[in-house]
XYZ file of C-alpha atoms in Angstrom:
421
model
C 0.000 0.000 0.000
C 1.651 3.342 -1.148
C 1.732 6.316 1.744
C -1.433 8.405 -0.446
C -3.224 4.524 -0.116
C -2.263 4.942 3.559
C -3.645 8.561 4.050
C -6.902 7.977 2.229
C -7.296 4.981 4.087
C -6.905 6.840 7.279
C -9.308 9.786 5.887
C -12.198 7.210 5.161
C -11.764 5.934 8.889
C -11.815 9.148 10.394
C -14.872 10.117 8.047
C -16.962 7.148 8.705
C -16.389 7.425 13.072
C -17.378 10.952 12.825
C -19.970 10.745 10.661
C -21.605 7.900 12.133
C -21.551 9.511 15.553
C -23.305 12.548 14.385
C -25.892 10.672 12.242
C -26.830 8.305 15.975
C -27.162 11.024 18.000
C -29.361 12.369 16.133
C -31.449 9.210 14.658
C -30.923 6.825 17.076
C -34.021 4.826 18.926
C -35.637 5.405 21.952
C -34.907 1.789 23.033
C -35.650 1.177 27.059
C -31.835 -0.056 27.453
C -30.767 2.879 26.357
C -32.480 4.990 28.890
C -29.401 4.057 31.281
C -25.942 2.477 32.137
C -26.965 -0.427 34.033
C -24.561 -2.950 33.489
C -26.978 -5.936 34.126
C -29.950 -4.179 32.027
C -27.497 -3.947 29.375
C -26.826 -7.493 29.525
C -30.011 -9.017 29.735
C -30.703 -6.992 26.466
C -27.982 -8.280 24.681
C -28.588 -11.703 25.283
C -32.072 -11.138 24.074
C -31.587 -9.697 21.181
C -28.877 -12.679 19.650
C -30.812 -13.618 16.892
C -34.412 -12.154 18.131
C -35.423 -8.385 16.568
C -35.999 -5.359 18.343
C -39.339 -5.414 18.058
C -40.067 -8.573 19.869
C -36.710 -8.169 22.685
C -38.841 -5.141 23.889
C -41.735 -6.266 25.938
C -39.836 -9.365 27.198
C -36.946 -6.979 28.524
C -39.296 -5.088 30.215
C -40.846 -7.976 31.763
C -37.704 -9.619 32.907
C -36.523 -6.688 34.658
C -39.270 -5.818 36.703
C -39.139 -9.738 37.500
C -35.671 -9.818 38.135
C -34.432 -6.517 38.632
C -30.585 -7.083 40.271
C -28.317 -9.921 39.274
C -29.216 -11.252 42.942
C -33.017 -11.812 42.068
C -32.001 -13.598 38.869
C -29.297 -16.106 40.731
C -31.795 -16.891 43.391
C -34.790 -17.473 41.387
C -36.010 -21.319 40.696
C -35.235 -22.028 36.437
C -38.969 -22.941 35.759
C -39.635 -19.080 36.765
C -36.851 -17.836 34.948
C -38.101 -20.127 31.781
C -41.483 -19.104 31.879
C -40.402 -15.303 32.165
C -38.556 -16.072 29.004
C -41.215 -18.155 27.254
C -41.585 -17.479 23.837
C -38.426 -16.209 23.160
C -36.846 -18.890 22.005
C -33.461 -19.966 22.524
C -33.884 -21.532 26.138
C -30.442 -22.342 26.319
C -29.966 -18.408 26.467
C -31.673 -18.161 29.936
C -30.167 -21.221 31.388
C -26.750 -19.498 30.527
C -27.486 -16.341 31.766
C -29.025 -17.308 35.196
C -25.788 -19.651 35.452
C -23.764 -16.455 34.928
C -25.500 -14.340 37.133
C -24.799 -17.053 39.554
C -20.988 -16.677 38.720
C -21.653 -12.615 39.312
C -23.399 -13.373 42.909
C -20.862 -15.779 44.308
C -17.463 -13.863 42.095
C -17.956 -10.529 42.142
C -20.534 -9.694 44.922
C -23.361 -8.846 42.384
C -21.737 -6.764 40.792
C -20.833 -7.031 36.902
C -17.514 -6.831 36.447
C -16.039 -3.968 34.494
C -13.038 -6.430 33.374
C -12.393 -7.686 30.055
C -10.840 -11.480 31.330
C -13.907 -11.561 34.092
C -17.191 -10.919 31.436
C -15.497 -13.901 29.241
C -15.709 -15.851 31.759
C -18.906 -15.647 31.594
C -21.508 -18.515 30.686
C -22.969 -17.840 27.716
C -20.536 -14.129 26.951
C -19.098 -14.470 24.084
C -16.628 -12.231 22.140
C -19.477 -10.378 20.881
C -21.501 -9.939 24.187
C -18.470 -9.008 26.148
C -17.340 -6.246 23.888
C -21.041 -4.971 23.824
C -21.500 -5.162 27.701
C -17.572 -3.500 28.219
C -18.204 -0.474 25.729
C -21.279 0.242 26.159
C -22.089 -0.280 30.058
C -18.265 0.961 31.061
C -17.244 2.959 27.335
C -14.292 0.461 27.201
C -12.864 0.803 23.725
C -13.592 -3.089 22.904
C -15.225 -4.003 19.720
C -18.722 -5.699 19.683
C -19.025 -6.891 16.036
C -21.659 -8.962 15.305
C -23.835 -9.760 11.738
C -24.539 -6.288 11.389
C -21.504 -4.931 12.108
C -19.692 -7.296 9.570
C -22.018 -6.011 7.138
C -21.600 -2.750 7.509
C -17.549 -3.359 7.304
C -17.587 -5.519 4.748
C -19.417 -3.150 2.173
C -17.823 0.344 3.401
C -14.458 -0.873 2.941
C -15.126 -3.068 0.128
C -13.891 -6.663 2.148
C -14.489 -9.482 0.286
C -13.312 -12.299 2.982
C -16.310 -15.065 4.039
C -17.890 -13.897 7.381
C -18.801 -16.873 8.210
C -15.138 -17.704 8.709
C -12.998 -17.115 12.081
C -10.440 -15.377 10.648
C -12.346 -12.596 9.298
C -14.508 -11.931 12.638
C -10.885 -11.668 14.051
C -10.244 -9.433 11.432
C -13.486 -7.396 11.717
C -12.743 -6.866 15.042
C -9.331 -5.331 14.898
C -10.495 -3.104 12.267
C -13.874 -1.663 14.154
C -11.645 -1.164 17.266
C -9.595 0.897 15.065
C -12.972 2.873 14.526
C -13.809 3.839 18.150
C -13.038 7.393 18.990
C -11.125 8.169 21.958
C -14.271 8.523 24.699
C -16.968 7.316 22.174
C -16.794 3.348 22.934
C -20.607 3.350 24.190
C -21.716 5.636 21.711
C -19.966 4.490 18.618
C -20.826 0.813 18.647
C -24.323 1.183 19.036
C -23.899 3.757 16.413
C -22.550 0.642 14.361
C -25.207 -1.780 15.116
C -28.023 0.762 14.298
C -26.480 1.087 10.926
C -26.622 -2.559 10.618
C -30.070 -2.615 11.731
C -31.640 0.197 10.070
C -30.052 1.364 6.934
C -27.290 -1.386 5.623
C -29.830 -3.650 5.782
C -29.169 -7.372 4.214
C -31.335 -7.503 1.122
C -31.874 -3.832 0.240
C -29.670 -1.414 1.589
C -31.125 2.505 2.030
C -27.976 3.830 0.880
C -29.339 7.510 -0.406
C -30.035 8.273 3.795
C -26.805 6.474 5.007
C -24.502 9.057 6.914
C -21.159 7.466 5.716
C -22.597 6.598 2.031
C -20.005 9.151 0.232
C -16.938 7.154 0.947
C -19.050 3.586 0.759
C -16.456 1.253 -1.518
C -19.496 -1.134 -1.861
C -21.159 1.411 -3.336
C -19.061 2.992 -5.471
C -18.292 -0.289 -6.921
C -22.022 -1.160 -7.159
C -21.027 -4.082 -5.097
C -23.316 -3.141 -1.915
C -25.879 -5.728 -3.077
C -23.477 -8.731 -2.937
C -21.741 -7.938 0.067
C -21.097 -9.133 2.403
C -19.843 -13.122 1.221
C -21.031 -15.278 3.316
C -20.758 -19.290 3.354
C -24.827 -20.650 3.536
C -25.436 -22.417 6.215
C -26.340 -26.007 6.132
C -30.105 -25.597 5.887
C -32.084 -27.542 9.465
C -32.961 -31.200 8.584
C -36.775 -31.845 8.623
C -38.214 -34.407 11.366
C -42.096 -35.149 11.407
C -43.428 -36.448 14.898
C -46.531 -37.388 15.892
C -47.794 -35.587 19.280
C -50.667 -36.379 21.709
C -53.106 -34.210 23.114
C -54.813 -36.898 25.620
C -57.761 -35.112 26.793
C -59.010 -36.395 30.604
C -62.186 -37.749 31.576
C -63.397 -38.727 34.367
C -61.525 -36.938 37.607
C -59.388 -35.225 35.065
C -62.239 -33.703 32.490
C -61.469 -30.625 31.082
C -57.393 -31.141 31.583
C -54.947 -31.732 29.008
C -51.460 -33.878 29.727
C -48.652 -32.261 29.545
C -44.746 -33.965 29.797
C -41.682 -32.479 31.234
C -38.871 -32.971 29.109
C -35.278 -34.390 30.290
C -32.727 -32.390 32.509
C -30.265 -31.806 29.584
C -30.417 -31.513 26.247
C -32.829 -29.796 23.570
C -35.388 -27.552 25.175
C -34.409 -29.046 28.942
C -37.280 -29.200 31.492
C -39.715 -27.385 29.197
C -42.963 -28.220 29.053
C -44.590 -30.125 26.470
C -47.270 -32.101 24.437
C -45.773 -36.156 24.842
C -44.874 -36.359 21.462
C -42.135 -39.311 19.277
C -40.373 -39.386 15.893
C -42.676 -41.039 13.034
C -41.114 -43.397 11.206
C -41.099 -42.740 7.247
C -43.401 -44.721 5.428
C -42.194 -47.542 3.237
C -43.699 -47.377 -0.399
C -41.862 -50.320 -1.463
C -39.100 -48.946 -3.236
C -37.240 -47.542 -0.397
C -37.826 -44.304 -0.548
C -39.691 -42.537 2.669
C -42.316 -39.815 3.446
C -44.910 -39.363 5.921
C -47.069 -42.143 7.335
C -50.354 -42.718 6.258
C -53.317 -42.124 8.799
C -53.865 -45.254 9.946
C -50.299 -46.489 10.455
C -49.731 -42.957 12.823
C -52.292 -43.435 14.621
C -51.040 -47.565 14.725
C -47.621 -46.144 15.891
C -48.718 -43.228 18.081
C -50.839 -45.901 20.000
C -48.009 -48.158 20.450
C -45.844 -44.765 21.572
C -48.587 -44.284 24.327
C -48.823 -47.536 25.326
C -44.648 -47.630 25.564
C -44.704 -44.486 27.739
C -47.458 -45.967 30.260
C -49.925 -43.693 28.823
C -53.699 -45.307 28.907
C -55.404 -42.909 26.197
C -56.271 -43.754 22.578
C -55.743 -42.031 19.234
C -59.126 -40.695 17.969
C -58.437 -38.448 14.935
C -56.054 -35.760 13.232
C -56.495 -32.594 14.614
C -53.884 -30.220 13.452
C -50.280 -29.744 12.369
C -47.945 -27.205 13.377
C -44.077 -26.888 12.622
C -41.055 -25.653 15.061
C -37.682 -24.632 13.360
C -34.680 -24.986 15.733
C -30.912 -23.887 14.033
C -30.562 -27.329 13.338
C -33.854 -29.419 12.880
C -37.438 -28.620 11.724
C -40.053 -30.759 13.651
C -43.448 -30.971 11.678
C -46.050 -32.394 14.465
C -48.859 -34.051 13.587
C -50.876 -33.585 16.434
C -53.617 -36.201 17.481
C -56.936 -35.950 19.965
C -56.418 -38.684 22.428
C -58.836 -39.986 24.636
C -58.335 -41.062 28.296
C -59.075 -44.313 29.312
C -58.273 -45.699 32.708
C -58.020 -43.078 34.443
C -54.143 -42.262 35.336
C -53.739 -40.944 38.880
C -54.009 -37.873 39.228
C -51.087 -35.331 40.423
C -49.929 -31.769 42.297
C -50.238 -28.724 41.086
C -46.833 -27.201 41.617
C -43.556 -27.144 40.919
C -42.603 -29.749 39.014
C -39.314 -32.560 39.587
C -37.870 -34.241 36.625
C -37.185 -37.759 37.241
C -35.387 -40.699 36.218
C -36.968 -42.900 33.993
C -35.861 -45.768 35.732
C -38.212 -44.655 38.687
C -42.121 -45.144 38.912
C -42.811 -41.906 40.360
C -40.826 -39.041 42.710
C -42.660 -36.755 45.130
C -42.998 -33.524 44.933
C -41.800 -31.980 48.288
C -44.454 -30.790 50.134
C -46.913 -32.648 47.910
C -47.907 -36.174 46.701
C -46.731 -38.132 44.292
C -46.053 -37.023 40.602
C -46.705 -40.007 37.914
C -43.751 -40.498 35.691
C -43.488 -42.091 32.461
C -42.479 -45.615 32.118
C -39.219 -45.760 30.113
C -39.871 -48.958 28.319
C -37.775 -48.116 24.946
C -35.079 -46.462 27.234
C -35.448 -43.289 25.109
C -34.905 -39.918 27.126
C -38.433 -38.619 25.759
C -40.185 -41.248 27.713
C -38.732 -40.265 30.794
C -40.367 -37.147 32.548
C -42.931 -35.314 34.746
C -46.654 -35.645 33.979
C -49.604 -33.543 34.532
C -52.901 -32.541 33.790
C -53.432 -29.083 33.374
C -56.307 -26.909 32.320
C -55.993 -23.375 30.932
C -55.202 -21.380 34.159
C -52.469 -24.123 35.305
C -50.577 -22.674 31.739
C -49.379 -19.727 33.843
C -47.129 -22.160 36.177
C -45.378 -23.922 33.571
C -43.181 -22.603 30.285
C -43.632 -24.290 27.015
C -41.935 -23.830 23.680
C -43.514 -21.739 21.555
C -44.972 -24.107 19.428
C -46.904 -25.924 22.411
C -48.491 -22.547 23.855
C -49.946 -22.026 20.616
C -51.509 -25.479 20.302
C -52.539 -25.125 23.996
C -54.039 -21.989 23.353
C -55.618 -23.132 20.102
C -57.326 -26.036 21.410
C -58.428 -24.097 25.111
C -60.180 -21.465 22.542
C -62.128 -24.378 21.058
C -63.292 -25.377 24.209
C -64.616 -21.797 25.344
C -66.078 -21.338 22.409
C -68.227 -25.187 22.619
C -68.796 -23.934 25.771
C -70.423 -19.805 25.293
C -72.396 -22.005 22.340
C -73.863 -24.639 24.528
C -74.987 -21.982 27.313
């Protein structure tokens, strides 16, 4: 790079920071994390928002704080309240981390969040990103918080053509936007960055005619800001179709719906759920596989209820709904069972998760929960029971995908029952 390279270089750094500054303070949004310092408020928001918009980080932040407003309240609350503040966010494994850190916070640093670079990675859960983002803007640190957005933004202003998706060029990306942050400005400048991201350099269809820094854009002046930045696709979630039960009681347990616990560890851990299994492809013959015909699901789910120790029958199709994780799609086809002997009945309360291998745990303070018998030895078998109506919902946090089928099906019954008064 000749010295005039060099200098121009240094001019379109020193034009973008300023410029980018000016165009935040006045533009930027009234967002309730913003309204102070608060290291932990800052936090919680940035945890949120990985991979969740604005828009829908908003009410849940305000929630969660009034719920837990100092990292005390969040270390000493029980996970099923934490979960259920959290329910519908997605991303569970988000709020398991971030209690577990705020844990770390209690016991490490006296509640307080450390204003330390080695301490926040140390974190459960803080990762390069979140650390930079909690250290500049919560402390105005000069550490870089360069995320999706920010890598956009980069990548098209200076015209980088390297593969974001790679290591190297997040490494990269973030010794070039702490190059960026004016002396003072660490707070101010990379959420100056990230609402560029958000807002204007936008992934599909860039608003470059109101962008602040758009005169010295490379992308732009190339015609390139379209196809930047490169990016490796990811390998697209594999599809899985499983057939769910929604055993409706009789009897003692009319009105009630059961619901499962699922296992300690692993995908959605000690959420609440529908009981629900894999389906099996069909076989046509030649091989090849696809979903099962009506009568061989309800054949299978039958035989997955009666596996689990669950007395109730398949009656009919009622609906299908779909949950996308990063890695898997589950399509459920979801069944109307029936109750038949009548299984015994159990607590309202908090709820234990047990051991397959065991009959039934109770509750402290209460009597005893009904487990599932773990006759196939899968983990899915294995887990809390209960029957709940629509008011129980509020003590337990499902996936997103279950509350809505809850919901759905609770609306049906209101509605039979306003039209049979």
């Amino acid at each position: 790079m000749t010295q005039q390279q060099q200098q121009e270089q240094l001019e379109a750094k020193a034009y973008f920071s300023r410029h980018l500054l000016e165009w935040y303070h006045g533009q930027k949004r009234d967002l309730p994390w913003r309204r102070h310092r608060n290291p932990y408020y800052i936090w919680i928001s940035e945890i949120m928002l990985q991979q969740t918009r604005v828009d829908t980080v908003i009410p849940y932040f305000n929630r969660f704080i009034e719920r837990f407003p100092t990292v005390e309240s969040l270390a000493d609350a029980p996970e099923e309240d934490v979960l259920k503040c959290w329910e519908g966010l997605g991303y569970y494994s988000r709020a398991r981390n971030l209690q577990h850190a705020a844990r770390q916070v209690k016991e490490q640093y006296g509640g307080q969040v450390p204003n330390d670079r080695e301490a926040v990675f140390s974190l459960k859960g803080v990762g390069p990103y979140t650390a930079g983002a909690i250290l500049s803007i919560a402390f105005n640190r000069p550490e870089p918080a360069v995320d999706g957005n920010v890598m956009r933004v980069l990548s098209r202003y200076f015209l980088l053509e390297d593969d974001i998706a790679k290591g190297p060029t997040r490494v990269k990306m973030e010794r070039l936007a702490a190059e960026l942050i004016p002396e003072g400005e660490a707070s101010h400048f990379n959420q100056a960055l990230m609402e560029l991201g958000a807002l204007v350099c936008t992934p599909k269809s860039p608003r470059c005619l109101p962008c602040p820094v758009m005169e010295h854009c490379s992308a732009r002046l190339a015609g390139r800001e379209t196809s930047l930045p490169v990016k490796t696709k990811a390998k697209p979630p594999r599809p899985e179709e499983r057939l769910a039960a929604l055993v409706e009681g009789r009897g003692a347990h009319a009105g009630r719906v059961l619901i499962r616990q699922r296992p300690a560890s692993g995908l959605l851990a000690r959420m609440w759920e529908l009981p629900h299994w894999p389906a099996p492809p069909a076989d046509d013959g030649a091989g090849s596989g696809g979903p099962l015909p009506a009568d061989a699901a309800l054949d299978r789910l039958r035989r997955s209820l009666r596996t689990a120790g669950i007395s109730a029958r398949p009656e009919a199709h009622y609906m299908a709904a779909e949950h996308t994780f990063s890695h898997i799609v589950w399509t459920l086809q979801v069944y109307r069972c029936r109750e038949e002997d009548a299984l015994p009945r159990v607590a309202e309360g908090r709820a234990v998760y047990g051991a397959g291998a065991a009959a039934s745990a109770t509750h402290a303070g209460g009597p005893q929960v009904e487990l599932f018998a773990d006759g196939s030895g899968s983990r899915e078998d294995s887990g809390v029971v209960r029957w709940i109506t629509r008011e129980d919902m509020a003590n337990y946090a499902f996936p997103n995908v279950f509350l809505k089928l809850l919901n759905a099906y609770f609306d049906e019954q209101d509605a039979r029952g306003r039209a049979s008064e």
